[in-house]
Coordinates of C-alpha atoms in Angstrom, one line a residue:
X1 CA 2.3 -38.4 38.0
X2 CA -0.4 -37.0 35.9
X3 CA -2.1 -39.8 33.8
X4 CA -2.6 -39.4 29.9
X5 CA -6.3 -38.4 30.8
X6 CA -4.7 -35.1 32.1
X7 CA -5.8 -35.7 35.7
X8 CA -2.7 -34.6 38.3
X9 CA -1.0 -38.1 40.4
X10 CA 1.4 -38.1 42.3
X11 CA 3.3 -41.5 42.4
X12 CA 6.5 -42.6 44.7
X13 CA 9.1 -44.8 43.5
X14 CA 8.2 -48.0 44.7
X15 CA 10.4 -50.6 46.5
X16 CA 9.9 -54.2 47.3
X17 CA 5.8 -53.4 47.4
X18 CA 3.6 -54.1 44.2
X19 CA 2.2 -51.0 41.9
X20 CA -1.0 -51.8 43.8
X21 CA -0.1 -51.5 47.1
X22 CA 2.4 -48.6 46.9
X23 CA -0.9 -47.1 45.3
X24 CA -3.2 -47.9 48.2
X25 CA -0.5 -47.1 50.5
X26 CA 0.3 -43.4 48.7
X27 CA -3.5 -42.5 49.0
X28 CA -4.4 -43.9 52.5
X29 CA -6.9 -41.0 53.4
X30 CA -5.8 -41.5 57.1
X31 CA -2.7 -40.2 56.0
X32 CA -3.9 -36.4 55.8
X33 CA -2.7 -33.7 57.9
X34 CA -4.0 -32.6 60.8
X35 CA -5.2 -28.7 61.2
X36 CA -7.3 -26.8 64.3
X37 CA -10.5 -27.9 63.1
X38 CA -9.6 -31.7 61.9
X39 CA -8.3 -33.2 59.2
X40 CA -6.9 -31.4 56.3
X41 CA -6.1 -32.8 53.3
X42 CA -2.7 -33.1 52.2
X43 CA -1.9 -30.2 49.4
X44 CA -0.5 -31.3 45.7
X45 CA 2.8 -29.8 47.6
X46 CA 3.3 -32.0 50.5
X47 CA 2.5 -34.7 47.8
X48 CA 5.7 -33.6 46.0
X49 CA 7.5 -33.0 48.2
X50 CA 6.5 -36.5 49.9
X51 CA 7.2 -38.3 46.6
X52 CA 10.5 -36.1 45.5
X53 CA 13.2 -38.8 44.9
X54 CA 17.5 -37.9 45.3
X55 CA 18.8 -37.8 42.0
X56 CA 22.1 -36.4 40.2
X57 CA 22.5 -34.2 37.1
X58 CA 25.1 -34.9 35.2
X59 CA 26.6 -32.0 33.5
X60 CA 29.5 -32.2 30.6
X61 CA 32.0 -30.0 29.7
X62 CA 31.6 -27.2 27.0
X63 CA 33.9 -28.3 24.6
X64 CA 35.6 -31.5 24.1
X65 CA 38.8 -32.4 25.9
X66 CA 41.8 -34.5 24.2
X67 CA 41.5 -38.4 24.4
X68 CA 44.3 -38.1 27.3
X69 CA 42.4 -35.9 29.0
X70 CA 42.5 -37.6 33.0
X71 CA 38.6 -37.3 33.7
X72 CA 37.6 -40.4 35.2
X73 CA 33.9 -39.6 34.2
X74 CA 33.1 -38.7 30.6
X75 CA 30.9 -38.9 27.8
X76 CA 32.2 -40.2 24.5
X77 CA 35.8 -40.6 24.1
X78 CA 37.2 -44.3 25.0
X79 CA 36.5 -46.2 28.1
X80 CA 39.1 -47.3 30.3
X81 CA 38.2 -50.8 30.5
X82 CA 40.0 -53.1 33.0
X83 CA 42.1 -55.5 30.2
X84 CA 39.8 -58.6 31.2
X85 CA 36.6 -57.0 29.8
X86 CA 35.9 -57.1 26.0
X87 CA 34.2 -54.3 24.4
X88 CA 30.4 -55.1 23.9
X89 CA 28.7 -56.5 20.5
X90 CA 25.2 -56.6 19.1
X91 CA 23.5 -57.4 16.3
X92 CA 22.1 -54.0 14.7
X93 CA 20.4 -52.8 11.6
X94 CA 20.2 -49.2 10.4
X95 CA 18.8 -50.2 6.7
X96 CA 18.0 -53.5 5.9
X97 CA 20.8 -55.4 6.8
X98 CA 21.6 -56.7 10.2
X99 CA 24.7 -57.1 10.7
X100 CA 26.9 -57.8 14.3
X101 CA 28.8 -54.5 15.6
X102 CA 31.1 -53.8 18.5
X103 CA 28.6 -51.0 20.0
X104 CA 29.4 -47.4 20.9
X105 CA 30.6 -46.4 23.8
X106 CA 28.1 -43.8 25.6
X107 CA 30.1 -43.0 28.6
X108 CA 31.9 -44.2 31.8
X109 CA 31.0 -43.1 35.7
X110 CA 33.7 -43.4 38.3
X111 CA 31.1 -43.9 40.8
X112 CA 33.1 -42.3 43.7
X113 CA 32.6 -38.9 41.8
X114 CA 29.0 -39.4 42.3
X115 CA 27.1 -37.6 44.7
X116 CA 24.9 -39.7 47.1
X117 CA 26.5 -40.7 50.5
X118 CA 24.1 -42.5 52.6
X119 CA 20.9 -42.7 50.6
X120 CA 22.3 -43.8 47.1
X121 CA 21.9 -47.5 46.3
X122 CA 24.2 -47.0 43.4
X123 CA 28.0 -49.3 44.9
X124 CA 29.5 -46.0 46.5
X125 CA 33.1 -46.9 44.5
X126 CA 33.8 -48.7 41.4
X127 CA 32.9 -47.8 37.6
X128 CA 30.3 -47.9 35.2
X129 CA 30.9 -48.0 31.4
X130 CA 27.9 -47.6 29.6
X131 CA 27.7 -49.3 25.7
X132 CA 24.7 -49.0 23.2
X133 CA 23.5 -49.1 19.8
X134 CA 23.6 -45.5 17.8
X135 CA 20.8 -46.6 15.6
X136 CA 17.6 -45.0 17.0
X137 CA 15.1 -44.5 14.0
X138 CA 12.8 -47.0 14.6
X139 CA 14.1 -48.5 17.5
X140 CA 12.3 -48.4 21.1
X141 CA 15.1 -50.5 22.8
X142 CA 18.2 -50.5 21.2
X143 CA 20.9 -53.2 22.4
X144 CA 22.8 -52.0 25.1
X145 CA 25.8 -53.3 27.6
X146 CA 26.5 -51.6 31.0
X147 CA 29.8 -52.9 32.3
X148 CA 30.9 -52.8 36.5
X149 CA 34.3 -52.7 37.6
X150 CA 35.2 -52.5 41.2
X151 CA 38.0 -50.1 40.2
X152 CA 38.5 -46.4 39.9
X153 CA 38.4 -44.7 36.2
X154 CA 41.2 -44.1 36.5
X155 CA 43.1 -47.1 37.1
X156 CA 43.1 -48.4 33.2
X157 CA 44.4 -46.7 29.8
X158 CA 41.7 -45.9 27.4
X159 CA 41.1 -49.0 25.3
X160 CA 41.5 -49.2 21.8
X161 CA 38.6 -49.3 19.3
X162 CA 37.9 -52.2 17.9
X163 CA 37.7 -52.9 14.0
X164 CA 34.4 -53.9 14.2
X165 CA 33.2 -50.7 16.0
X166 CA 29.6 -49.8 14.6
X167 CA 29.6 -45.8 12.6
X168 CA 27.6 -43.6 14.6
X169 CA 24.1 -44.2 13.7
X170 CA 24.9 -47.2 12.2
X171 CA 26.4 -48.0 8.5
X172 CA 23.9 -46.5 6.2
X173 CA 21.7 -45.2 9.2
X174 CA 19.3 -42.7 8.8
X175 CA 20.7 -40.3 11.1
X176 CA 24.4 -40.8 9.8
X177 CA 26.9 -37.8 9.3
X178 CA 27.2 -38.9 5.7
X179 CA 30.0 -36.5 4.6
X180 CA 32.0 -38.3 7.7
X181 CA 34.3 -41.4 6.2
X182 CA 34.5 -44.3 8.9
X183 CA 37.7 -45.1 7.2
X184 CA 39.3 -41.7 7.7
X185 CA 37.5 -40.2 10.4
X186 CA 37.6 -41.1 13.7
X187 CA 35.0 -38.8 14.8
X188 CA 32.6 -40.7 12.6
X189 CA 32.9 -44.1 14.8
X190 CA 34.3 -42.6 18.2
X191 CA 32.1 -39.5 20.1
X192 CA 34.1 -36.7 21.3
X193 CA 35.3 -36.4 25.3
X194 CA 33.4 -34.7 27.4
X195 CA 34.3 -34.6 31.2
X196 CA 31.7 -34.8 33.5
X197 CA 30.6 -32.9 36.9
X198 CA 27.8 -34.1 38.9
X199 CA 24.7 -32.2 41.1
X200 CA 22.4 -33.8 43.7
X201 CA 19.0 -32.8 43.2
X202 CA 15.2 -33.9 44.1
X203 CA 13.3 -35.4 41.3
X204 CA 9.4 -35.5 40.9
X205 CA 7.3 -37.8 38.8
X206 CA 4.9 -35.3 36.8
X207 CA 3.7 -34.5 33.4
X208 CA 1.9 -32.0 32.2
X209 CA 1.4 -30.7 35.8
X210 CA 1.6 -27.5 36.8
X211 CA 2.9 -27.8 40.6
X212 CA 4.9 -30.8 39.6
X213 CA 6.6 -28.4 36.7
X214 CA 7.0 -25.8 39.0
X215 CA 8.5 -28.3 41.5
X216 CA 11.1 -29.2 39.3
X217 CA 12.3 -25.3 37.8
X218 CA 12.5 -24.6 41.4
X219 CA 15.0 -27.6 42.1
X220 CA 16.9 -27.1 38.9
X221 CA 17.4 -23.6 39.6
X222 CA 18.6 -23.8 42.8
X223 CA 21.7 -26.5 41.7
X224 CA 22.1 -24.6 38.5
X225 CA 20.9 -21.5 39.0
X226 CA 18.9 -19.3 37.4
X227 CA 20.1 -19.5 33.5
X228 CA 21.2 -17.5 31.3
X229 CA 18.8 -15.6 29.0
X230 CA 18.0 -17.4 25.7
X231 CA 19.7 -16.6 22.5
X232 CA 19.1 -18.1 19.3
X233 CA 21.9 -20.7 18.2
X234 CA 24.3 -18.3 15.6
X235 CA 24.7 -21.5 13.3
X236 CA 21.0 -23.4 13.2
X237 CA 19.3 -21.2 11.4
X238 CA 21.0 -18.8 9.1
X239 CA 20.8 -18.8 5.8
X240 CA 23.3 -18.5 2.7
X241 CA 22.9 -14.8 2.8
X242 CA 23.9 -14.6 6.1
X243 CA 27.1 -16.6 5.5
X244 CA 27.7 -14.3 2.6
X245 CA 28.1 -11.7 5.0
X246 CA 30.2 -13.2 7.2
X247 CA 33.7 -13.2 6.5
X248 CA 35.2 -15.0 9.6
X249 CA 35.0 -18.2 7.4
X250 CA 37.2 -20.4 6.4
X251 CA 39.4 -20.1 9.4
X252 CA 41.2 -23.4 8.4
X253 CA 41.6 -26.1 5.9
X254 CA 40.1 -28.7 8.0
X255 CA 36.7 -26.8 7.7
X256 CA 37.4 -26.2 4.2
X257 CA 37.7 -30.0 3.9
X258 CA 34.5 -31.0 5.8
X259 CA 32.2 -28.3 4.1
X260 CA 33.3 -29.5 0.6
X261 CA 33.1 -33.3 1.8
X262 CA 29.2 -32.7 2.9
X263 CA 28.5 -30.7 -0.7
X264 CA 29.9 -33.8 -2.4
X265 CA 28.1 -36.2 -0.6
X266 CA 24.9 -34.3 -1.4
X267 CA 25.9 -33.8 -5.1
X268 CA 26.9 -37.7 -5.4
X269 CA 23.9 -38.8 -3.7
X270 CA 21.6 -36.3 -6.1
X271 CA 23.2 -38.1 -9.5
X272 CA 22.5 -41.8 -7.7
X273 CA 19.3 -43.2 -9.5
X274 CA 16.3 -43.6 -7.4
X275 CA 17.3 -41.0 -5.2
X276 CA 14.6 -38.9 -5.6
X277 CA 11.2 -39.6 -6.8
X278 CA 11.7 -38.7 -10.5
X279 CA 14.9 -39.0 -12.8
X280 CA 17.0 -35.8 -12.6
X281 CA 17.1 -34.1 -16.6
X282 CA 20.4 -34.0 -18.5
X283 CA 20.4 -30.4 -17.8
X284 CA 20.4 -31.2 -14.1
X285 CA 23.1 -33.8 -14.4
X286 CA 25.0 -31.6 -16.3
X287 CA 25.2 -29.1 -13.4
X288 CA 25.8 -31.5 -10.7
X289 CA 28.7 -32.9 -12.2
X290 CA 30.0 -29.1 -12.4
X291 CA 29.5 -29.2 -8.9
X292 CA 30.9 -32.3 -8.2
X293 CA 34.4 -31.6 -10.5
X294 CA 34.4 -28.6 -8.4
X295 CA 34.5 -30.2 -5.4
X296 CA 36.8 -33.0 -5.9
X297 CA 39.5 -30.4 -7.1
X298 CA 38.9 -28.3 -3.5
X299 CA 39.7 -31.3 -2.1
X300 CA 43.0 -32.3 -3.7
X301 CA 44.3 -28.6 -2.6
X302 CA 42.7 -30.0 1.1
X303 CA 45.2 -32.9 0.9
X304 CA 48.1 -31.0 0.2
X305 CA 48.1 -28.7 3.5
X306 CA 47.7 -29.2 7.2
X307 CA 44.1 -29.5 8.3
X308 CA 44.8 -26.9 11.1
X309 CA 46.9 -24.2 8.8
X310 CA 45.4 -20.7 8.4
X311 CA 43.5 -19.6 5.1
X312 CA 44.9 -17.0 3.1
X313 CA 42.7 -14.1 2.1
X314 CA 42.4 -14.7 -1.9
X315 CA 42.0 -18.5 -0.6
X316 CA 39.5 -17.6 1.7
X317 CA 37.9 -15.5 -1.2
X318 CA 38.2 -18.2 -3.6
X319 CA 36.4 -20.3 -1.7
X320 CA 33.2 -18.6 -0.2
X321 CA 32.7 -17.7 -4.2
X322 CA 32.5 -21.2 -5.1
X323 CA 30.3 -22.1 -1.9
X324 CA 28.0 -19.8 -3.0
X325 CA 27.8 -20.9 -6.6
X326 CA 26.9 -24.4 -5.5
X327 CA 23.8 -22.7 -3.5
X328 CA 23.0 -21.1 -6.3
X329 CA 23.4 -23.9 -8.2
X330 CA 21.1 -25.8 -6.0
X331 CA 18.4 -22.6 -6.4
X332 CA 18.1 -23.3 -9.7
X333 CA 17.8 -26.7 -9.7
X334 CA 15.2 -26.6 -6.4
X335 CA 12.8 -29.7 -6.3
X336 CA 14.1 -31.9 -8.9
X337 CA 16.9 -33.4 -6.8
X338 CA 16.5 -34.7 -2.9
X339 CA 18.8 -31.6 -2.1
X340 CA 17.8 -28.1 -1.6
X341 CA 19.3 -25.0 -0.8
X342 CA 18.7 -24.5 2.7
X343 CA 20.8 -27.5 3.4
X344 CA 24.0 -26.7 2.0
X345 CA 23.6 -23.6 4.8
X346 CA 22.6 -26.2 7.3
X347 CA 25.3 -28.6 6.5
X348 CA 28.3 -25.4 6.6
X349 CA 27.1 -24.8 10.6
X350 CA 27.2 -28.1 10.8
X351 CA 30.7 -28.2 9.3
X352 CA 31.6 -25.2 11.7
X353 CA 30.9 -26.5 14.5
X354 CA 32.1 -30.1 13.9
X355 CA 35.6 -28.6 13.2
X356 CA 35.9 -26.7 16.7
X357 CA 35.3 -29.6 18.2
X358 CA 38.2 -31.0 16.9
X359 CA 40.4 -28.3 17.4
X360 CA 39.3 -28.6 20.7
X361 CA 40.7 -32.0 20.9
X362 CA 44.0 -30.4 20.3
X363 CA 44.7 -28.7 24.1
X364 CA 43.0 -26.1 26.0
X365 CA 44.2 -23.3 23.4
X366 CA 43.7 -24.6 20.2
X367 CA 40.1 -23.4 19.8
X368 CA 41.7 -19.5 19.9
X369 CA 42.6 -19.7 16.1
X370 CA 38.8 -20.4 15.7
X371 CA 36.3 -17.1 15.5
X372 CA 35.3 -16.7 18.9
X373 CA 31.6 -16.1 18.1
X374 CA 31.4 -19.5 16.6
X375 CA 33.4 -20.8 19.6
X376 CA 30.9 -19.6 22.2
X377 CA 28.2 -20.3 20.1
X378 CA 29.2 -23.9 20.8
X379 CA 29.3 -23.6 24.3
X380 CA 26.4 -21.6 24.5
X381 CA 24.2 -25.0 23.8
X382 CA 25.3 -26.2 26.5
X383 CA 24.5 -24.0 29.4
X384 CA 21.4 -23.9 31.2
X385 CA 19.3 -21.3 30.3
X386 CA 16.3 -19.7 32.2
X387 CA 13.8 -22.0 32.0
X388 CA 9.6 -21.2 31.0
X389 CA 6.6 -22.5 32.5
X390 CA 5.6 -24.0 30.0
X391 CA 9.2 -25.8 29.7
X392 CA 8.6 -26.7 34.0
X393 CA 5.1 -28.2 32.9
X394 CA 6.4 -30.3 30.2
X395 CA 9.4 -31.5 31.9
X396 CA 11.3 -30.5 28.9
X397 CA 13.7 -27.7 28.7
X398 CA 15.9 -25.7 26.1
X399 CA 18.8 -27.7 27.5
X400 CA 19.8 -31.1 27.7
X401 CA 19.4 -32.8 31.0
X402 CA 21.8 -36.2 31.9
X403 CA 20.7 -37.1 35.1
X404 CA 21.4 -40.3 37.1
X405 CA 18.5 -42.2 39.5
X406 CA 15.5 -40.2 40.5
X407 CA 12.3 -41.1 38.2
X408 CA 13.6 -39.5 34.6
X409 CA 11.5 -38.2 32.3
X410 CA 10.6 -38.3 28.2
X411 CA 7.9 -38.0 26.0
X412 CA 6.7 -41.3 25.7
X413 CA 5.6 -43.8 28.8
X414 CA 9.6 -45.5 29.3
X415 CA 9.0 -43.9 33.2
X416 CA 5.8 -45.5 33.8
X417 CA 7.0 -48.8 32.6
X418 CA 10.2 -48.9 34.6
X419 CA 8.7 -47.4 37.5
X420 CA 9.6 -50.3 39.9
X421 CA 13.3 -50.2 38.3
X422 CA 16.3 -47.9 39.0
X423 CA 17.4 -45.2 36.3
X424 CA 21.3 -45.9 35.8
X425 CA 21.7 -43.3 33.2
X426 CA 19.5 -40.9 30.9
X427 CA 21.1 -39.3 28.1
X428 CA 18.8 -36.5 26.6
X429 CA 19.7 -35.7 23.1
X430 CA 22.1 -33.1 23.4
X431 CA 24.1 -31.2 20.6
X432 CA 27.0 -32.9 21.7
X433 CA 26.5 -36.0 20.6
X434 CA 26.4 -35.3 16.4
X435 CA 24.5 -36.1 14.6
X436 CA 22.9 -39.6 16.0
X437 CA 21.5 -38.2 19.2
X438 CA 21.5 -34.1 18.9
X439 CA 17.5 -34.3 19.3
X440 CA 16.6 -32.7 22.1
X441 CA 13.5 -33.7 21.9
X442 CA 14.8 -37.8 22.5
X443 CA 15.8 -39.6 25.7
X444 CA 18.1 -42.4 26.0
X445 CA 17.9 -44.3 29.5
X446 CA 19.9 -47.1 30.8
X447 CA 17.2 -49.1 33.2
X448 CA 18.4 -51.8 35.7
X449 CA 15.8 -54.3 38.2
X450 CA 16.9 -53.2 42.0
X451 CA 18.0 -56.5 43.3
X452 CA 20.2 -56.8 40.7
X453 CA 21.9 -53.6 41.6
X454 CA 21.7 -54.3 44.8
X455 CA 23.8 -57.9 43.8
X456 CA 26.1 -55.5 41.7
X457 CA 24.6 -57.5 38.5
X458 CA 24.5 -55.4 35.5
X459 CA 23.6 -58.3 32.8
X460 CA 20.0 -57.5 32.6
X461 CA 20.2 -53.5 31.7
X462 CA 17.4 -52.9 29.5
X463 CA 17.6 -49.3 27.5
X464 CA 14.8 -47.2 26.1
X465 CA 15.0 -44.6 23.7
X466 CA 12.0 -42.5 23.3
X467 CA 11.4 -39.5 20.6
X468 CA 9.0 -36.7 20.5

């Protein structure tokens, strides 16, 4: 553990013994090593390696799979609850309002996929379904349900989503796909599937420690190997011109409908008074209402075709001229609406990779009428690539880590606190999961006390969700 002063500790996961003892226990001086000429004391090492807890990665797939897909572990998707459970509720509030939602569905463990025979105290069958609250901003422990069945994943259909089920983020939450309608989108209420594989590894407590960071590259390394070299994301950062360039878009009308959606829910949310911190100009009104006439007659075409049908070339020309009129547009009009420029690039990668993911959703071959540059792109994010130093030191690398058990790790003190407590679940913000948990720099962890695991009592999870 190394304590916000700096100095390097290294702190085992207690059992049934109290902080204080486990302390005076852990630094016993007559528990050095013995060498030749006496006693020797014991390296920063053998204190690792002394405190190194068993713990699982949890990896995901790529891309998304169909709702029918058989995985018995997944992120997102539905659960397949046994029929005498009901789906969670909480009260949540992503503005001002609270209001009492049916939470969202984080992900479900068929516990007999899970690594750990003989030293996990996690029940060695049965499954977990893990529920929580999407609205993060502001909120160090959302509401959260974890759910234990005795049965396999398998053994249920996926259940249904209720009415009630919260938007992603919450209903006017800050970090809400806005150009995503709950009442036509599924994808705005419901995260994608993702199947999940599991990895036994050894976990260290350590921040900001270089022996503990190295510790750790060396154990992730040798269950995932050594990485893949970096390379920027294709999508994050480039700009309109780039996009000019680029002729492989619109590859279909469904991205053609979510890239003029997100334009008209920036041009819609510019003309709404009090949106900014002046009143737009009549000259500015003028030309967002251009926009916005524009973009309402892209979308009636949108409604007339099937989502997944090909562009035609003058189409396909049509419409990257009147994408880049609207940046223009928003060049001209630069700092006297909330919107600027860069955005309406931002949002189109966005829009890109939102729609492979739904094609995805389609069967294993569906994402080959997609660019393939944009398609492994996507996957890209996911794979773990070779990891820094300075990453190892932090305990925080280029790619999201899901692990269950072990000690866990985020930026804030959520480890510390729970220290006597057993980590069911941490979710690290992961490009996956758009747009209310993509941070990579945020952690989501599912806590439960150990006799109540141990009693297979799952009433009292508590979660944390901490944020650089």
């Amino acid at each position: 553990m190394i304590g916000r002063s700096g100095v390097a500790k290294v702190v085992p996961r207690l059992g049934q013994e109290t902080l204080v003892q486990g302390f005076a226990k852990w630094f016993d001086p007559t528990s050095a090593r013995v060498s030749r000429g006496g006693l020797m004391a014991r390296s920063e090492r053998d204190e690792l390696e002394e405190a190194a807890l068993p713990a699982v990665l949890v990896r995901r797939n790529d891309l998304p799979v169909p709702l029918a897909h058989p995985a018995r572990s997944f992120f997102g998707g539905l659960p397949k609850l046994p029929p005498q459970f009901e789906w969670p509720v909480a009260e949540v509030t992503a503005n001002e309002t609270p209001e009492t939602v049916a939470l969202t569905f984080v992900a479900q463990i068929d516990l007999a996929e899970v690594p750990g025979s003989g030293w996990s105290p996690l029940p060695k069958r049965g499954t977990l379904f893990f529920f929580c609250s999407s609205v993060f901003v502001g909120e160090g422990n959302p509401p959260c349900r974890v759910l234990y069945s005795p049965t396999g994943g398998g053994a249920h259909p996926g259940r249904s989503p209720p009415p009630n089920l919260m938007p992603l983020a919450g209903t006017d939450g800050d970090a809400q796909v806005r150009w995503l309608d709950p009442a036509l989108d599924f994808h705005s209420k419901v995260e994608f599937k993702y199947p999940l594989s599991f990895l036994p590894f050894r976990d260290v407590y350590s921040d900001q420690d270089a022996a503990g960071g190295e510790f750790m590259i060396e154990e992730l390394c040798r269950v995932l190997g050594p990485g893949e070299p970096r390379a920027p994301d294709l999508l994050q950062s480039r700009r309109a011109r780039d996009y000019e360039k680029d002729e492989d878009w619109p590859f279909n009308w469904l991205l053609i409908n979510y890239v003029v959606r997100s334009i008209l829910s920036r041009v819609q949310r510019d003309l709404t008074p009090g949106s900014y911190y002046k009143p737009i100009t009549d000259e500015v009104a003028t030309e967002l209402k251009r926009l916005r006439v524009g973009a309402i007659g892209w979308l009636e075409r949108c409604r007339a075709l099937t989502p997944m049908d090909e562009v035609d070339a003058d189409t396909k020309t049509a419409f990257r001229s009147w994408w880049l009129d609207v940046v223009q547009a928003y060049e001209r009009i630069d700092r006297q609406v909330r919107t600027y420029a860069g955005q309406i690039a931002e949002d189109l990668g966005y829009a890109i990779n939102h729609t492979i993911r739904c094609m995805a959703t389609q069967g294993d071959d569906a994402c080959d009428d997609a660019p393939f540059e944009y398609v492994a792109n996507l996957e890209r994010q996911n794979h773990w690539k070779a990891p820094t130093v300075e990453e190892g030191q932090r305990r925080h690398f280029g790619t999201a880590l899901h692990q269950m058990l072990g000690y866990g790790s985020g930026p804030q003190d959520a480890t510390e606190v729970h220290l006597e407590d057993m980590l069911l679940l941490q979710v690290q913000g992961d490009a996956a999961f758009f747009d209310w948990h993509s941070n990579i720099g945020c952690v989501l962890h599912f806590w439960i006390d150990r006799d109540a695991l141990t009693q297979l009592d799952f009433s009292g999870v508590a979660a944390t969700y901490e944020c650089d």
